[in-house]
Amino acid sequence: EVQLVESGGGVVRPGGSLRLSCAASGFTFDDYGMTWVRQAPGKGLEWVSGINWNGGSTGYADSVKGRFTISRDNAKNSLYLQMNTLRAEDTALYHCARGGGSWYMDVWGKGTTVTVSS
Amino acid sequence: EIVLTQSPGTLSLSPGERATLSCRASQTVSSSYVAWYQQKPGQAPRLLIYGASSRATGIPDRFSGSGSGTDFTLTISRLEPEDFAVYYCQQYGSSPGTFGQGTKVEIK
């Protein structure tokens, strides 16, 4: 079964850091680009960051550029999002998704919740 | 970045009726790289349509997509009870891959 499972969310104070992980299974991980998408409470979907199959190309939303870093470890079938200098407006459910770049997102994880609050 | 505007914000319909959802882009979406996703409360989004008009695996044929350039449409020919949800369009022709704000299809 094709599956994505996120972890690493939690409650953090403004200015703090978190590292999200996404474990992939059921498909050849390094055949695909991967994406992080977030959803603030009661709001719509926001593209956060994407990475190509080998990590050689990455992209970020303006709202997170310079604070978040996306990476992947194809040997571990894992995707990561290092989030630094967190702000209240980063509070959201963070989904990883298969695809991105010039490709649609056809598999989604259920997400991990990040809450930034003092 | 390309801004996607979905309309209407909310669509109130009865089961069996036809639903027409619109997604307008602020500039031409290259190669009709538009996808539509369905999201139900507490669930991850599900891919319905890609390439503006291709149905994803396992999606019933009552869902169809059309359009090109800047105007795209998702049509649900006859609403089933499980189709009441929020629908998002997304363009992936240029980075960042922006989403529309969503259309909620609710039971009338």
mmCIF file of C-alpha atoms in Angstrom, chain A residues 18-72:
data_model
loop_
_atom_site.group_PDB
_atom_site.id
_atom_site.type_symbol
_atom_site.label_atom_id
_atom_site.label_comp_id
_atom_site.label_asym_id
_atom_site.label_seq_id
_atom_site.Cartn_x
_atom_site.Cartn_y
_atom_site.Cartn_z
ATOM 1 C CA LEU A 18 10.878 21.836 14.879
ATOM 2 C CA ARG A 19 11.850 19.143 12.403
ATOM 3 C CA LEU A 20 9.061 17.338 10.600
ATOM 4 C CA SER A 21 9.547 13.931 9.023
ATOM 5 C CA CYS A 22 7.560 12.044 6.417
ATOM 6 C CA ALA A 23 8.065 8.286 6.022
ATOM 7 C CA ALA A 24 7.170 6.890 2.614
ATOM 8 C CA SER A 25 6.316 3.286 1.813
ATOM 9 C CA GLY A 26 4.801 1.220 -0.977
ATOM 10 C CA PHE A 27 6.492 3.010 -3.869
ATOM 11 C CA THR A 28 9.946 3.830 -5.234
ATOM 12 C CA PHE A 29 10.633 6.995 -3.264
ATOM 13 C CA ASP A 30 13.401 8.375 -5.435
ATOM 14 C CA ASP A 31 11.207 8.268 -8.533
ATOM 15 C CA TYR A 32 9.229 11.249 -7.227
ATOM 16 C CA GLY A 33 9.490 14.843 -6.196
ATOM 17 C CA MET A 34 7.894 15.586 -2.842
ATOM 18 C CA THR A 35 6.041 18.529 -1.339
ATOM 19 C CA TRP A 36 4.980 19.961 2.015
ATOM 20 C CA VAL A 37 1.539 21.594 2.139
ATOM 21 C CA ARG A 38 0.014 23.161 5.232
ATOM 22 C CA GLN A 39 -3.467 24.063 6.362
ATOM 23 C CA ALA A 40 -4.048 26.587 9.126
ATOM 24 C CA PRO A 41 -7.067 25.894 11.342
ATOM 25 C CA GLY A 42 -10.262 26.511 9.371
ATOM 26 C CA LYS A 43 -8.338 27.720 6.330
ATOM 27 C CA GLY A 44 -7.395 26.435 2.886
ATOM 28 C CA LEU A 45 -4.336 24.649 1.533
ATOM 29 C CA GLU A 46 -1.005 26.457 1.256
ATOM 30 C CA TRP A 47 1.981 25.096 -0.679
ATOM 31 C CA VAL A 48 5.023 25.386 1.611
ATOM 32 C CA SER A 49 7.999 23.720 -0.021
ATOM 33 C CA GLY A 50 8.968 21.181 -2.676
ATOM 34 C CA ILE A 51 11.994 19.101 -3.588
ATOM 35 C CA ASN A 52 12.876 17.120 -6.700
ATOM 36 C CA TRP A 53 13.744 13.432 -6.763
ATOM 37 C CA ASN A 54 17.416 13.758 -5.774
ATOM 38 C CA GLY A 55 17.285 16.886 -3.626
ATOM 39 C CA GLY A 56 19.093 18.937 -6.239
ATOM 40 C CA SER A 57 16.251 21.413 -6.665
ATOM 41 C CA THR A 58 14.124 22.939 -3.929
ATOM 42 C CA GLY A 59 11.532 25.682 -3.662
ATOM 43 C CA TYR A 60 9.864 27.628 -0.866
ATOM 44 C CA ALA A 61 6.844 29.820 -0.364
ATOM 45 C CA ASP A 62 7.793 33.429 0.323
ATOM 46 C CA SER A 63 6.217 33.103 3.774
ATOM 47 C CA VAL A 64 8.794 30.503 4.869
ATOM 48 C CA LYS A 65 11.834 31.324 2.734
ATOM 49 C CA GLY A 66 14.970 31.674 4.820
ATOM 50 C CA ARG A 67 13.362 29.958 7.831
ATOM 51 C CA PHE A 68 12.405 26.484 6.549
ATOM 52 C CA THR A 69 14.629 23.909 4.843
ATOM 53 C CA ILE A 70 13.353 20.892 2.948
ATOM 54 C CA SER A 71 15.515 17.808 2.490
ATOM 55 C CA ARG A 72 15.225 14.104 1.769
#
